[in-house]
Coordinates of C-alpha atoms in Angstrom, one line a residue:
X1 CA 17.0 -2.6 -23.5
X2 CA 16.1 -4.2 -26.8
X3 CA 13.0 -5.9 -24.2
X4 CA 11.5 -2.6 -23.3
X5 CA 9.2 -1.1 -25.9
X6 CA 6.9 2.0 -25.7
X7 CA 3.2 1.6 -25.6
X8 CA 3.0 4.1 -28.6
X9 CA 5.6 1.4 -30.9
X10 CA 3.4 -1.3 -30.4
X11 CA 0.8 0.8 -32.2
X12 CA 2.9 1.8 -34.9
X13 CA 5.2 -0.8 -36.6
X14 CA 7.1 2.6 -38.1
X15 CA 8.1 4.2 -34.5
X16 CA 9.5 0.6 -33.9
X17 CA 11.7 1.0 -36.8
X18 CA 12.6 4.7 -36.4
X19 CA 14.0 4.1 -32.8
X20 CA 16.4 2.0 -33.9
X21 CA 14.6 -1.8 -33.4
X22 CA 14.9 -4.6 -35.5
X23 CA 13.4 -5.1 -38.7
X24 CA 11.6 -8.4 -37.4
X25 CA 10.1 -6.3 -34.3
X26 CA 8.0 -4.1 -36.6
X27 CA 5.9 -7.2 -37.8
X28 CA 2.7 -7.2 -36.2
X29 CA 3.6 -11.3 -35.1
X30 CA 6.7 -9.7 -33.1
X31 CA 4.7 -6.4 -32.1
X32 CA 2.2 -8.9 -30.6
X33 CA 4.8 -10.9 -28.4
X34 CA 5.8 -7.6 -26.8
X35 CA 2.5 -6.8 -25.7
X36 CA 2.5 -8.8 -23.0
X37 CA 5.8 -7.1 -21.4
X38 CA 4.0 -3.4 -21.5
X39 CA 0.9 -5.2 -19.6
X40 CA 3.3 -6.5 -17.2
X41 CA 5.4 -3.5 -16.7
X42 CA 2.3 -1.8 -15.9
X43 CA 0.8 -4.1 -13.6
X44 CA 4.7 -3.8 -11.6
X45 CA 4.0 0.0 -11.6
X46 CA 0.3 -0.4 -10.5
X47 CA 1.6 -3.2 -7.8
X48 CA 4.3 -0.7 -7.0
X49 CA 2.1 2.7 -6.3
X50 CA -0.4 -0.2 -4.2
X51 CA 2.3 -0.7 -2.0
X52 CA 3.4 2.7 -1.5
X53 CA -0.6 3.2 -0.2
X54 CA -0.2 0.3 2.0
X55 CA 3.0 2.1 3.7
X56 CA 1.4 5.2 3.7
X57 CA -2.2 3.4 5.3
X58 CA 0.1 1.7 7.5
X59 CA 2.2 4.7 8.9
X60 CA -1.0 6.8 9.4
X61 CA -2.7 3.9 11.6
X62 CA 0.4 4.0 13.7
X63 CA 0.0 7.9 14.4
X64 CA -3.8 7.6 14.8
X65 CA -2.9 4.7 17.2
X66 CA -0.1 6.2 19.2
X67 CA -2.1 9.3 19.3
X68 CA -4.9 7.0 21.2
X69 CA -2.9 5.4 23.2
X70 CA -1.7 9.1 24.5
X71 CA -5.2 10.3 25.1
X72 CA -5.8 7.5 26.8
X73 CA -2.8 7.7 29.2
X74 CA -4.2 11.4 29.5
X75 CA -8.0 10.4 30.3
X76 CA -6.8 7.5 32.8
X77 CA -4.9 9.7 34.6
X78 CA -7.8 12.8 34.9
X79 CA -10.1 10.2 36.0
X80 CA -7.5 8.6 38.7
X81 CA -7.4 12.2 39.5
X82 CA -10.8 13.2 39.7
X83 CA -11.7 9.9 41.8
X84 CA -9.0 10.3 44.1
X85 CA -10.5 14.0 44.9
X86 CA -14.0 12.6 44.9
X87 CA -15.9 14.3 48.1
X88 CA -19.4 12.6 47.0
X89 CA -20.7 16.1 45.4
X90 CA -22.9 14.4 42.5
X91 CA -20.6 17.4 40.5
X92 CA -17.4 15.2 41.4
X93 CA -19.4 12.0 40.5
X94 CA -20.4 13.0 37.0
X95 CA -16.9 14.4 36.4
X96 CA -15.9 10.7 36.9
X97 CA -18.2 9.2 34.8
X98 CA -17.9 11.6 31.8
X99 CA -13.7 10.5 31.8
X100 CA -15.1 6.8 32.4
X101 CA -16.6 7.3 29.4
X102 CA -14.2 8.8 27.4
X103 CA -11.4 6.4 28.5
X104 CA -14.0 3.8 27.5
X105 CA -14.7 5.2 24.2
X106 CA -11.0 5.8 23.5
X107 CA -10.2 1.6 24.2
X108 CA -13.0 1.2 21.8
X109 CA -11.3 3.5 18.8
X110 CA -7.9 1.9 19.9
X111 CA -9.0 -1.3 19.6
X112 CA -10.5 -0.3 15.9
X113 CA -7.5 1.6 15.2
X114 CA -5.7 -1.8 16.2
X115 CA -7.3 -4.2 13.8
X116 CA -7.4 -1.7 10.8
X117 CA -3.6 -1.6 11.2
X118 CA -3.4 -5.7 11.5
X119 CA -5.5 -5.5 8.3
X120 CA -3.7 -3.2 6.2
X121 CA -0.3 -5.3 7.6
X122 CA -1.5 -7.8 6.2
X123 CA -2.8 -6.3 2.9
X124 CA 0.4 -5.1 2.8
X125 CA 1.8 -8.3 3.1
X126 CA 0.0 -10.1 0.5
X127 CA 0.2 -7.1 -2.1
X128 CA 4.2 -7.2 -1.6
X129 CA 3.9 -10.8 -2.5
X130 CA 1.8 -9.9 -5.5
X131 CA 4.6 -7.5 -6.5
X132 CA 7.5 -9.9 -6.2
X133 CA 5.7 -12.4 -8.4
X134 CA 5.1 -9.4 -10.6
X135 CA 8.6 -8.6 -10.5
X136 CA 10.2 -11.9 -10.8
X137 CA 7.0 -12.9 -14.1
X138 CA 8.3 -9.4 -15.8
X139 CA 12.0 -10.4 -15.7
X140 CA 11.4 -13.7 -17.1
X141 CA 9.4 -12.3 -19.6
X142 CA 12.4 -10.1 -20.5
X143 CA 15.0 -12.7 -20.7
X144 CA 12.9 -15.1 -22.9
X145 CA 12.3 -11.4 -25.2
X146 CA 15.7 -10.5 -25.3
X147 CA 16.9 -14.6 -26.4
X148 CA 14.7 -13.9 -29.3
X149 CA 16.3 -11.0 -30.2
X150 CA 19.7 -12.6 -30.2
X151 CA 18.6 -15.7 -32.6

């Protein structure tokens, strides 16, 4: 506990004092060595809300995605349909090729659905890594803090 400081005590060497820190941690020398643990606990919560945006990315890929793959399993199956009952009216024959053309355009967002949801998998990925180095940086900075404290 004696590691964590508010932002505001590192401004003023008094606050330090009046919640009950050590004398030596309201000298600017000490004030300055604490610095660093505020940067990094803020740069744990920022790595923390950038993961929580990946999920979120992530999870609304998947629904767009799903979603595709159902109105495609929809627009296959009206043009299956609408060929089987084909009777060469040029009506029939456009119906066809309007829901050829959907299904096609439907593959097409799929597929970009698809490799925006690789991508932010990925992102994902290398911003939990980030995070963990974050994590594991902060608590090292907190043990070397609090050995100082107990010289």
């Amino acid at each position: 506990a004696a590691a964590e400081v508010n932002v505001l005590d590192l401004l003023d060497p008094n606050r330090i004092a009046q919640h009950g820190r050590p004398a030596s941690a309201s000298t600017p020398a000490a004030a300055a060595k604490m610095v660093p643990l505020a940067t990094h606990e803020a740069t744990v919560r920022d790595f923390e809300q950038r993961a929580r945006r990946d999920s979120q990315r992530i999870r609304d890929l998947m629904e767009e995605r799903d979603a595709l793959r159902r109105q495609t399993d929809v627009a296959r199956q009206a043009r299956s349909a609408a060929a089987s009952t084909l009777d060469r009216s040029q009506l029939d024959a456009d119906r066809v090729a309007a829901l050829e053309t959907e299904a096609t355009q439907l593959r097409q967002r799929y597929a970009t659905v698809a490799a925006q949801l690789e991508t932010a998998q990925l992102d994902r990925d290398r911003h939990a890594a980030d995070l963990r180095a974050a994590h594991e940086q902060l608590r090292s900075l907190r043990e070397s803090q609090s050995g100082h404290h107990q010289q």
